Amino acid sequence: YLSEGLVKTDRIVTHNFPLKEWREAIETAEKKTDNAIKVTMTPESS
């Protein structure tokens, strides 16, 4: 559903981090920093 665009994630995903910032991403999710709801990490393109 997600890959086909059938589910809208713009209101669910509140924070997106590059994978190299994984520590900050996890801390944001755990502490709900800035009202975090869903935190994602994206691999960097090479």
Backbone as CSV, one residue per row, in Angstrom:
resi,resn,N_x,N_y,N_z,CA_x,CA_y,CA_z,C_x,C_y,C_z
1,TYR,0.799,-1.197,0.000,0.000,0.000,0.000,0.849,1.271,0.000
2,LEU,1.911,1.253,0.777,2.758,2.444,0.848,3.433,2.737,-0.482
3,SER,4.014,1.716,-1.097,4.741,1.933,-2.354,3.824,2.371,-3.483
4,GLU,2.550,2.030,-3.388,1.583,2.421,-4.417,0.939,3.769,-4.122
5,GLY,1.268,4.356,-2.989,0.714,5.654,-2.638,-0.714,5.605,-2.125
6,LEU,-1.169,4.417,-1.728,-2.542,4.270,-1.250,-2.712,4.730,0.196
7,VAL,-1.624,4.772,0.935,-1.660,5.233,2.321,-0.890,6.543,2.395
8,LYS,-1.534,7.562,2.888,-0.888,8.867,3.033,-0.088,8.886,4.332
9,THR,1.212,9.116,4.220,2.070,9.104,5.410,2.508,10.492,5.849
10,ASP,2.100,11.522,5.122,2.595,12.865,5.444,2.187,13.333,6.833
11,ARG,1.099,12.835,7.376,0.687,13.227,8.729,1.216,12.271,9.791
12,ILE,1.663,11.096,9.349,2.171,10.103,10.292,3.666,10.300,10.517
13,VAL,4.428,10.409,9.435,5.879,10.578,9.528,6.168,12.038,9.852
14,THR,6.685,12.260,11.040,6.947,13.634,11.473,8.414,14.016,11.360
15,HIS,9.295,13.015,11.331,10.730,13.283,11.266,11.394,12.259,10.355
16,ASN,12.320,12.718,9.523,13.094,11.828,8.671,14.570,12.206,8.788
17,PHE,15.400,11.210,9.044,16.831,11.420,9.213,17.593,10.581,8.203
18,PRO,18.761,11.058,7.769,19.637,10.178,6.994,20.143,9.077,7.930
19,LEU,20.410,7.925,7.370,20.816,6.774,8.174,22.048,7.052,9.027
20,LYS,22.949,7.915,8.549,24.158,8.200,9.330,23.855,8.950,10.628
21,GLU,22.641,9.503,10.764,22.220,10.193,11.988,21.292,9.309,12.821
22,TRP,21.549,7.999,12.794,20.660,7.046,13.446,20.527,7.282,14.950
23,ARG,21.593,7.712,15.596,21.506,7.956,17.048,20.492,9.058,17.364
24,GLU,20.566,10.143,16.622,19.629,11.255,16.828,18.203,10.822,16.505
25,ALA,18.048,10.014,15.462,16.718,9.530,15.079,16.102,8.688,16.192
26,ILE,16.884,7.783,16.745,16.379,6.922,17.820,16.063,7.739,19.066
27,GLU,16.924,8.679,19.395,16.676,9.534,20.558,15.403,10.362,20.362
28,THR,15.214,10.888,19.174,14.010,11.669,18.867,12.762,10.817,19.039
29,ALA,12.815,9.583,18.553,11.664,8.685,18.675,11.391,8.320,20.132
30,GLU,12.439,7.991,20.873,12.267,7.582,22.270,11.751,8.709,23.153
31,LYS,12.295,9.896,22.955,11.930,11.033,23.808,10.755,11.833,23.261
32,LYS,10.283,11.459,22.060,9.190,12.173,21.387,9.505,13.666,21.258
33,THR,10.766,13.947,20.930,11.232,15.311,20.739,10.421,15.985,19.640
34,ASP,10.075,17.244,19.832,9.299,18.020,18.852,8.014,17.303,18.451
35,ASN,7.367,16.648,19.423,6.112,15.928,19.179,6.250,14.847,18.118
36,ALA,7.360,14.137,18.129,7.601,13.075,17.149,6.534,11.992,17.260
37,ILE,5.993,11.597,16.129,5.032,10.500,16.064,5.691,9.299,15.393
38,LYS,6.183,9.510,14.189,6.856,8.448,13.441,8.162,9.002,12.914
39,VAL,9.252,8.356,13.287,10.584,8.778,12.864,11.112,7.739,11.881
40,THR,11.584,8.199,10.735,12.138,7.287,9.742,13.593,7.628,9.482
41,MET,14.303,6.634,8.951,15.694,6.824,8.538,15.802,6.391,7.085
42,THR,16.490,7.193,6.299,16.621,6.934,4.873,18.078,6.694,4.523
43,PRO,18.359,5.583,3.813,19.742,5.363,3.387,20.170,6.445,2.409
44,GLU,21.434,6.762,2.462,21.966,7.789,1.571,22.293,7.176,0.219
45,SER,22.044,7.916,-0.829,22.397,7.425,-2.158,23.896,7.571,-2.362
46,SER,24.462,6.650,-3.122,25.912,6.709,-3.330,26.258,7.187,-4.713
